[in-house]
Short mmCIF file of C-alpha atoms in Angstrom, two decimals:
data_model
loop_
_atom_site.label_atom_id
_atom_site.label_comp_id
_atom_site.label_asym_id
_atom_site.label_seq_id
_atom_site.Cartn_x
_atom_site.Cartn_y
_atom_site.Cartn_z
CA MET X 24 -11.88 6.49 16.18
CA PHE X 25 -13.84 4.82 13.40
CA GLY X 26 -14.96 1.29 12.70
CA LEU X 27 -14.60 -0.42 9.15
CA LEU X 28 -16.48 -3.60 7.65
CA ILE X 29 -13.70 -6.85 8.66
CA GLN X 30 -15.79 -10.08 7.58
CA TYR X 31 -14.28 -12.60 5.21
CA HIS X 32 -17.31 -14.95 4.54
CA GLU X 33 -18.59 -17.09 1.80
CA PRO X 34 -15.38 -19.17 0.02
CA ALA X 35 -15.81 -22.73 -0.86
CA SER X 36 -13.46 -25.62 -1.27
CA GLU X 37 -14.03 -29.56 -1.47
CA GLU X 38 -10.91 -30.06 -0.08
CA VAL X 39 -11.48 -28.31 3.22
CA ILE X 40 -12.59 -30.49 5.92
CA SER X 41 -14.33 -28.73 8.98
CA ASP X 42 -15.20 -30.27 12.29
CA ALA X 43 -18.74 -28.63 11.91
CA PRO X 44 -21.84 -31.14 10.92
CA LYS X 45 -22.60 -30.47 7.25
CA ILE X 46 -26.63 -29.65 6.98
CA GLU X 47 -28.05 -31.77 4.73
CA ALA X 48 -31.14 -30.81 2.55
CA PRO X 49 -34.69 -32.39 2.66
CA ARG X 50 -35.06 -34.88 -0.01
CA GLY X 51 -35.90 -32.93 -3.05
CA GLY X 52 -34.36 -29.50 -1.12
CA LEU X 53 -31.43 -27.67 -1.95
CA THR X 54 -28.64 -26.01 0.32
CA TYR X 55 -26.27 -23.04 -0.02
CA ARG X 56 -23.80 -25.77 -0.89
CA ASP X 57 -25.91 -27.28 -3.61
CA ALA X 58 -25.90 -23.64 -5.24
CA GLY X 59 -22.25 -23.61 -5.01
CA VAL X 60 -21.12 -21.81 -2.20
CA ASP X 61 -19.70 -23.63 1.04
CA ILE X 62 -19.85 -21.23 4.18
CA ASP X 63 -17.80 -23.82 6.30
CA ALA X 64 -14.90 -23.38 3.97
CA GLY X 65 -15.18 -19.91 4.35
CA GLU X 66 -14.80 -20.04 8.01
CA ALA X 67 -11.89 -22.38 7.23
CA LEU X 68 -10.00 -19.80 5.24
CA VAL X 69 -10.63 -17.28 8.12
CA GLU X 70 -9.39 -19.29 10.41
CA ALA X 71 -6.09 -19.84 8.60
CA ILE X 72 -5.38 -16.06 7.84
CA LYS X 73 -5.86 -14.76 10.92
CA PRO X 74 -2.29 -15.42 12.02
CA LEU X 75 -1.45 -13.37 8.91
CA ALA X 76 -3.47 -10.53 9.82
CA ARG X 77 -2.16 -10.30 13.11
CA SER X 78 1.29 -9.89 11.89
CA THR X 79 0.66 -6.48 10.55
CA ALA X 80 -0.74 -5.59 13.83
CA ARG X 81 0.73 -1.55 14.04
CA PRO X 82 0.13 1.12 17.04
CA GLY X 83 -3.47 2.52 16.92
CA GLY X 84 -5.31 -0.80 16.33
CA ALA X 85 -4.90 -4.42 16.52
CA ALA X 86 -5.31 -6.07 13.46
CA GLY X 87 -7.59 -9.13 13.34
CA LEU X 88 -10.47 -10.74 11.46
CA GLY X 89 -13.88 -11.90 12.57
CA GLY X 90 -15.97 -9.36 13.58
CA PHE X 91 -18.19 -6.88 12.40
CA GLY X 92 -15.96 -3.70 12.59
CA ALA X 93 -12.40 -2.68 13.60
CA LEU X 94 -11.66 0.11 15.18
CA PHE X 95 -8.43 2.43 15.00
CA ASP X 96 -6.94 5.11 17.54
CA LEU X 97 -5.47 7.88 15.56
CA ARG X 98 -4.25 9.43 18.84
CA ALA X 99 -2.40 5.99 19.89
CA ALA X 100 -0.68 6.14 16.28
CA GLY X 101 0.83 9.31 17.30
CA PHE X 102 -1.26 11.85 15.51
CA LYS X 103 -2.73 15.20 17.26
CA ASP X 104 -4.84 16.63 14.56
CA PRO X 105 -5.30 14.41 11.47
CA ILE X 106 -6.49 14.52 8.09
CA LEU X 107 -7.79 11.39 6.86
CA VAL X 108 -7.07 10.11 3.27
CA ALA X 109 -8.42 7.24 1.73
CA THR X 110 -7.63 5.28 -1.46
CA THR X 111 -9.16 2.28 -3.50
CA ASP X 112 -7.52 0.37 -6.55
CA GLY X 113 -7.25 -3.28 -7.98
CA VAL X 114 -4.55 -5.15 -9.62
CA GLY X 115 -5.86 -5.51 -13.16
CA THR X 116 -5.44 -7.84 -15.88
CA LYS X 117 -2.16 -8.75 -14.46
CA LEU X 118 -4.24 -11.17 -12.52
CA LYS X 119 -4.69 -13.47 -15.60
CA ILE X 120 -1.09 -14.10 -15.71
CA ALA X 121 -1.29 -15.27 -11.86
CA ILE X 122 -4.29 -17.34 -12.39
CA GLU X 123 -2.70 -19.06 -15.60
CA THR X 124 0.56 -19.58 -14.18
CA GLY X 125 -0.51 -20.60 -10.67
CA ILE X 126 1.43 -18.18 -8.88
CA HIS X 127 -0.72 -16.35 -6.50
CA ASP X 128 1.50 -15.35 -3.82
CA LYS X 129 2.39 -12.08 -5.49
CA VAL X 130 -0.62 -10.20 -6.73
CA GLY X 131 -1.48 -9.34 -2.95
CA ILE X 132 1.41 -7.07 -2.51
CA ASP X 133 0.41 -5.28 -5.78
CA LEU X 134 -3.07 -5.00 -4.53
CA VAL X 135 -1.40 -3.35 -1.20
CA ALA X 136 1.12 -0.89 -3.53
CA MET X 137 -1.30 0.46 -5.75
CA CYS X 138 -3.07 1.82 -2.92
CA VAL X 139 -0.86 2.55 -0.34
CA ASN X 140 1.60 4.57 -2.80
CA ASP X 141 -1.30 6.64 -3.67
CA LEU X 142 -1.78 7.28 0.05
CA VAL X 143 2.17 8.67 0.20
CA VAL X 144 2.15 10.85 -2.54
CA GLN X 145 -0.11 12.90 -0.63
CA GLY X 146 1.90 12.89 2.41
CA ALA X 147 -0.04 10.36 4.26
CA GLU X 148 1.09 7.40 6.24
CA PRO X 149 -0.96 4.42 5.78
CA LEU X 150 -2.59 2.94 8.99
CA LEU X 151 -5.06 0.05 7.53
CA PHE X 152 -6.09 -1.85 4.46
CA LEU X 153 -9.23 -3.75 3.53
CA ASP X 154 -9.14 -5.99 0.87
CA TYR X 155 -12.31 -7.89 -1.56
CA TYR X 156 -11.59 -10.88 -2.95
CA ALA X 157 -14.01 -12.38 -5.24
CA THR X 158 -14.25 -15.74 -7.24
CA GLY X 159 -16.52 -18.44 -8.65
CA LYS X 160 -15.03 -21.19 -6.44
CA LEU X 161 -12.56 -20.79 -3.92
CA GLU X 162 -9.14 -22.94 -4.12
CA VAL X 163 -8.42 -22.32 -0.45
CA ALA X 164 -4.63 -22.85 -1.08
CA ALA X 165 -4.56 -19.83 -3.98
CA GLY X 166 -6.56 -17.94 -1.29
CA ILE X 167 -4.18 -18.24 1.45
CA ALA X 168 -1.31 -17.54 -0.75
CA ILE X 169 -3.16 -14.31 -2.26
CA ILE X 170 -3.95 -13.41 1.77
CA GLU X 171 -0.14 -14.24 2.11
CA GLY X 172 1.06 -11.61 -0.12
CA ILE X 173 -1.38 -8.76 0.97
CA ALA X 174 -0.02 -9.55 4.55
CA GLU X 175 3.23 -9.11 3.46
CA GLY X 176 2.45 -5.56 1.45
CA CYS X 177 1.04 -4.25 4.57
CA ARG X 178 3.99 -5.26 6.29
CA GLN X 179 6.27 -3.47 3.99
CA ALA X 180 3.52 -0.55 4.39
CA GLY X 181 3.52 -0.42 8.14
CA CYS X 182 -0.26 -0.75 7.80
CA ALA X 183 -2.71 -3.20 9.59
CA LEU X 184 -4.87 -5.74 7.46
CA VAL X 185 -7.80 -5.37 9.50
CA GLY X 186 -10.26 -7.32 7.31
CA GLY X 187 -12.00 -7.63 4.46
CA GLU X 188 -14.59 -9.72 1.97
CA THR X 189 -14.29 -12.89 0.63
CA ALA X 190 -17.28 -13.70 -2.14
CA GLU X 191 -17.89 -16.95 -3.81
CA MET X 192 -19.80 -16.06 -6.77
CA PRO X 193 -20.51 -19.09 -9.09
CA GLY X 194 -21.93 -18.01 -12.36
CA MET X 195 -20.38 -14.74 -12.05
CA TYR X 196 -16.82 -15.81 -12.24
CA HIS X 197 -15.29 -19.22 -14.40
CA HIS X 198 -13.81 -21.61 -12.15
CA GLY X 199 -10.52 -20.42 -11.27
CA ASP X 200 -10.97 -16.70 -12.06
CA TYR X 201 -10.80 -14.28 -9.41
CA ASP X 202 -10.46 -10.51 -8.85
CA LEU X 203 -9.26 -8.14 -6.61
CA ALA X 204 -9.83 -4.80 -4.78
CA GLY X 205 -7.87 -2.90 -1.81
CA PHE X 206 -8.83 -0.30 0.22
CA ALA X 207 -6.50 1.69 2.42
CA VAL X 208 -6.88 4.69 4.82
CA GLY X 209 -3.93 6.72 5.73
CA ALA X 210 -3.55 10.34 7.90
CA ALA X 211 -1.29 13.17 8.06
CA GLU X 212 -1.33 15.81 10.46
CA ARG X 213 -3.47 18.94 9.22
CA GLY X 214 -1.03 21.27 7.30
CA GLU X 215 1.59 18.59 5.93
CA LEU X 216 -0.06 17.04 3.24
CA ILE X 217 1.63 18.23 -0.32
CA ASP X 218 -0.37 18.72 -3.55
CA GLY X 219 2.42 20.32 -5.59
CA SER X 220 0.86 23.80 -5.36
CA THR X 221 4.58 25.10 -4.49
CA VAL X 222 6.34 23.58 -7.74
CA ARG X 223 8.06 26.37 -9.36
CA ALA X 224 9.93 26.37 -13.18
CA GLY X 225 13.36 25.64 -11.96
CA ASP X 226 12.73 22.64 -9.41
CA LEU X 227 14.33 19.22 -10.53
CA LEU X 228 12.88 15.88 -11.10
CA ILE X 229 14.07 12.58 -9.29
CA GLY X 230 13.13 9.38 -10.93
CA ILE X 231 12.58 6.23 -8.58
CA ALA X 232 13.36 2.93 -9.81
CA SER X 233 10.33 0.65 -10.58
CA THR X 234 10.77 -3.29 -10.24
CA GLY X 235 9.51 -3.66 -13.20
CA VAL X 236 5.85 -3.36 -15.24
CA HIS X 237 4.03 -3.15 -11.74
CA SER X 238 0.28 -3.30 -12.54
CA ASN X 239 -0.36 -1.31 -15.42
CA GLY X 240 -0.68 -2.08 -18.83
CA PHE X 241 -1.11 -5.65 -18.80
CA SER X 242 -3.57 -5.89 -21.23
CA LEU X 243 -1.12 -5.14 -23.51
CA VAL X 244 1.53 -7.09 -22.34
CA ARG X 245 -0.56 -10.10 -22.36
CA LYS X 246 -1.36 -9.40 -26.13
CA ILE X 247 2.41 -8.92 -26.75
CA VAL X 248 3.46 -11.92 -25.03
CA GLU X 249 0.90 -13.88 -27.47
CA ARG X 250 2.40 -12.08 -30.48
CA SER X 251 5.73 -12.97 -29.69
CA GLY X 252 5.05 -16.77 -29.72
CA LEU X 253 6.19 -17.04 -25.93
CA THR X 254 3.96 -18.57 -23.20
CA PHE X 255 4.10 -17.53 -19.17
CA GLY X 256 6.17 -20.73 -18.91
CA SER X 257 9.02 -19.82 -21.57
CA PRO X 258 12.54 -18.65 -20.64
CA ALA X 259 11.80 -14.92 -20.38
CA PRO X 260 14.29 -13.13 -23.08
CA PHE X 261 14.40 -9.93 -20.69
CA ALA X 262 15.03 -11.89 -17.65
CA ALA X 263 17.83 -14.40 -17.21
CA GLY X 264 17.04 -17.51 -15.10
CA ARG X 265 13.18 -16.67 -15.15
CA THR X 266 10.31 -17.60 -16.67
CA VAL X 267 8.12 -14.91 -18.72
CA GLY X 268 5.36 -15.25 -16.36
CA GLU X 269 7.76 -15.31 -13.30
CA ALA X 270 9.11 -11.88 -14.57
CA LEU X 271 6.13 -10.34 -15.03
CA LEU X 272 4.57 -11.17 -11.73
CA GLU X 273 7.55 -9.25 -10.14
CA PRO X 274 5.59 -7.17 -7.30
CA THR X 275 4.70 -3.85 -7.68
CA ARG X 276 7.53 -1.67 -5.51
CA ILE X 277 6.22 0.01 -2.13
CA TYR X 278 7.70 3.36 -1.71
CA VAL X 279 6.12 4.27 1.76
CA LYS X 280 8.86 3.91 4.39
CA SER X 281 11.34 5.79 1.88
CA CYS X 282 8.86 8.48 0.92
CA LEU X 283 7.95 9.08 4.22
CA LEU X 284 11.28 9.59 5.25
CA ALA X 285 12.03 12.08 2.73
CA LEU X 286 8.61 13.89 3.28
CA ARG X 287 9.36 14.32 6.71
CA ALA X 288 12.80 16.03 6.22
CA GLY X 289 10.93 18.66 4.32
CA SER X 290 12.66 17.78 1.34
CA LEU X 291 10.10 16.83 -1.35
CA LYS X 292 7.53 19.22 -2.56
CA ALA X 293 5.56 16.75 -5.05
CA LEU X 294 5.45 12.95 -5.68
CA ALA X 295 3.74 11.17 -8.53
CA HIS X 296 2.94 7.63 -8.66
CA ILE X 297 3.33 6.45 -12.16
CA THR X 298 0.59 4.02 -12.73
CA GLY X 299 -1.83 3.21 -15.53
CA GLY X 300 -0.99 6.49 -17.94
CA GLY X 301 2.82 5.99 -17.42
CA LEU X 302 5.01 9.24 -17.63
CA ILE X 303 2.72 11.12 -19.75
CA GLU X 304 -0.32 11.02 -17.84
CA ASN X 305 0.70 10.98 -14.19
CA VAL X 306 3.40 13.82 -13.44
CA PRO X 307 0.64 16.31 -14.60
CA ARG X 308 -1.42 15.17 -11.84
CA VAL X 309 0.78 17.10 -9.37
CA LEU X 310 1.73 20.26 -11.25
CA PRO X 311 0.45 23.69 -11.32
CA ASP X 312 -1.06 24.64 -14.72
CA ASP X 313 1.85 26.74 -15.75
CA VAL X 314 4.87 24.44 -15.52
CA VAL X 315 5.97 21.21 -17.68
CA ALA X 316 7.71 18.33 -16.48
CA GLU X 317 10.70 18.13 -18.80
CA ILE X 318 11.79 14.39 -18.53
CA ASP X 319 15.11 13.02 -20.09
CA ALA X 320 15.27 9.60 -20.98
CA THR X 321 19.20 9.62 -20.87
CA GLY X 322 18.69 9.97 -17.13
CA TRP X 323 17.81 6.57 -16.56
CA PRO X 324 18.67 3.19 -18.03
CA LEU X 325 15.09 1.70 -19.84
CA PRO X 326 14.63 -2.15 -18.20
CA GLN X 327 15.09 -4.78 -20.72
CA ILE X 328 11.34 -5.88 -20.15
CA PHE X 329 10.45 -2.07 -21.38
CA HIS X 330 13.02 -2.65 -24.38
CA TRP X 331 11.65 -6.23 -25.13
CA LEU X 332 8.29 -4.86 -25.04
CA GLN X 333 8.60 -1.89 -27.51
CA GLN X 334 10.45 -3.67 -30.20
CA GLN X 335 8.02 -6.82 -30.02
CA ALA X 336 4.71 -4.53 -30.48
CA ASP X 337 6.83 -1.68 -32.35
CA LEU X 338 5.54 0.49 -30.12
CA PRO X 339 6.37 4.54 -30.63
CA ALA X 340 8.37 5.70 -27.65
CA LEU X 341 5.54 8.29 -26.78
CA GLU X 342 2.76 5.24 -26.49
CA LEU X 343 5.60 3.61 -24.30
CA ALA X 344 5.86 6.19 -22.07
CA ARG X 345 2.10 6.89 -21.67
CA THR X 346 1.41 3.53 -20.88
CA PHE X 347 4.04 2.19 -18.83
CA ASN X 348 6.42 3.55 -16.22
CA CYS X 349 9.46 2.79 -18.18
CA GLY X 350 11.64 1.72 -14.91
CA ILE X 351 10.72 4.99 -13.09
CA GLY X 352 7.60 3.91 -10.66
CA MET X 353 7.74 7.40 -8.53
CA VAL X 354 8.80 10.65 -9.19
CA ALA X 355 9.49 13.40 -7.08
CA VAL X 356 9.66 17.28 -7.37
CA VAL X 357 12.35 19.05 -5.49
CA ALA X 358 13.79 22.52 -5.01
CA PRO X 359 17.12 22.63 -6.58
CA ASP X 360 19.23 23.04 -3.08
CA GLN X 361 17.04 20.07 -1.64
CA CYS X 362 18.00 17.50 -4.41
CA GLU X 363 21.09 16.03 -3.35
CA ARG X 364 19.71 15.63 0.04
CA ALA X 365 16.69 14.23 -1.28
CA MET X 366 18.40 11.44 -3.19
CA GLU X 367 20.13 10.55 -0.32
CA LEU X 368 17.53 10.18 2.11
CA LEU X 369 15.67 7.84 -0.50
CA ARG X 370 18.83 5.71 -1.12
CA GLN X 371 18.66 5.34 2.83
CA GLY X 372 15.55 3.96 2.54
CA GLY X 373 16.18 1.43 -0.08
CA GLU X 374 15.65 2.96 -3.46
CA THR X 375 17.70 3.56 -6.65
CA VAL X 376 17.19 6.93 -7.81
CA TRP X 377 18.35 9.62 -10.73
CA GLN X 378 18.12 12.95 -11.50
CA ILE X 379 16.08 12.85 -14.51
CA GLY X 380 14.23 16.20 -15.62
CA ARG X 381 13.42 19.52 -14.54
CA VAL X 382 10.47 21.75 -14.66
CA ARG X 383 9.98 24.63 -16.76
CA SER X 384 7.75 27.34 -17.68
CA ARG X 385 4.87 26.27 -20.13
CA ARG X 386 4.70 27.46 -23.43
CA GLY X 387 0.52 27.87 -24.42
CA ASP X 388 -1.34 24.86 -24.02
CA GLU X 389 1.40 22.27 -24.39
CA ALA X 390 1.45 19.02 -22.77
CA GLN X 391 2.81 19.11 -19.04
CA SER X 392 4.68 15.75 -19.24
CA GLN X 393 7.33 15.79 -22.14
CA VAL X 394 9.71 12.82 -22.18
CA ILE X 395 12.77 14.02 -24.62
CA ASN X 396 15.83 12.17 -26.11
CA THR X 397 14.14 9.18 -26.47
CA ASP X 398 15.55 8.51 -30.08
CA LEU X 399 19.18 8.32 -27.72
CA ALA X 400 18.21 6.18 -25.06
CA TRP X 401 15.30 3.82 -25.91
CA THR X 402 16.91 2.25 -29.24
CA GLY X 403 18.93 -0.74 -29.69
#
C-alpha cells in the first residue's frame, strides 16, 4: 500500500454561505479573508465534490476526500507482482479558451487524459488520480464544473480520484484565471510493461483517431483564431452547429480501456501518445535507434479542423505534423500477423482505426518519424 496527499483547501467565493460562524478581525486587524482567501468557501467546495470522488471508486481503494492521505491496496486491485508507473501533466493554454468562453466542464477530462494516456502506452493500468487546481479567486460553480470533468475522465479511465489540492492565490493569478495539473499512478505486472524494444523493420503502424486538437498546440491555435478575425463565440467553419470555442474544447480522447484490451491480448509491440511534438516527435520515443516510422498521410482523412488551421496559418505540412496530432491521437506498432487482430480489438473498444504506415530500416541519421504523401492528402 502507499499513501498520497488528498487535501482540498483554500478556495474562495463570496457566493458560498457557510453555516460556520465567520471570524471577524479585531479593529484594525486582518483575517485571511481580508487577504483574499476564504477558508469557509474552500470547505464548501470540498463538500460539494465529495460525491464526484466517490463516483470514481474502484477495487483497491475507496475514493474520498478530506483526510491527509489515501491508501491503495494493489492486491485488492488484482496485482501480484506489480511495477508502479507515475505521470504528471497539464492542459496548457487550452485553459484560456475555457476561461474566455466560461465552458469549464470539459478541461478536467483533458487533464486526466493527458496523464492516463501516458500510462497506458507503457502497458500500465491507471489506478488513481490527483489534481492541482490553482486560481486567484475561486468561482465555486466553475470549480465544481472542473472537478466534474476530472471525475468523468477518471471514470472513463477506470481510476479513482483520491484527492488533490485547491489553492487560492490572489496576486499570483488574475481574477477568473486558473491552472490545472494532474498526477496519475498506474501499475503493470512485472514483465508486462512495453517499451518498443521488440519493434523491427517490417512491423506495421496503426493510427487511432483523435477527437480534435486534444491538448497541445493551443498557443498557436489561439493566434490563428485571432488572425482569422473570428471569436470563440463565432460559428465554427470546421464544425457545423458549434461555435469555435465549443469545437476547440472537445476533450482529449482517453484510450485506456481499448488499448489495455489489445495489450492484454498480446497484439501490440508499442504505443505512442501523440501530444506536443505531433506525429514527428512522439513516435520515435518508442522506436529502437535502427528503424524509422514511415507514416502515409493518405492512410486516414485529415479532420477539417486541421485543414482550417493549416490554411489560415499557411502552415507547411512538416510544421502541421510536428505541432498537432493531425487526427491521430495514438499510434500502435504491431507485427504484420497481428495487425488485423489488433485493429479489431481496438474497434471493439470503441476506436476508429486505420493502418497508416510501416516500420523500415533507418538510413544513416535520418529522422525516425516521416510523414509521406502530404501533398496528396493534406491539400484542398
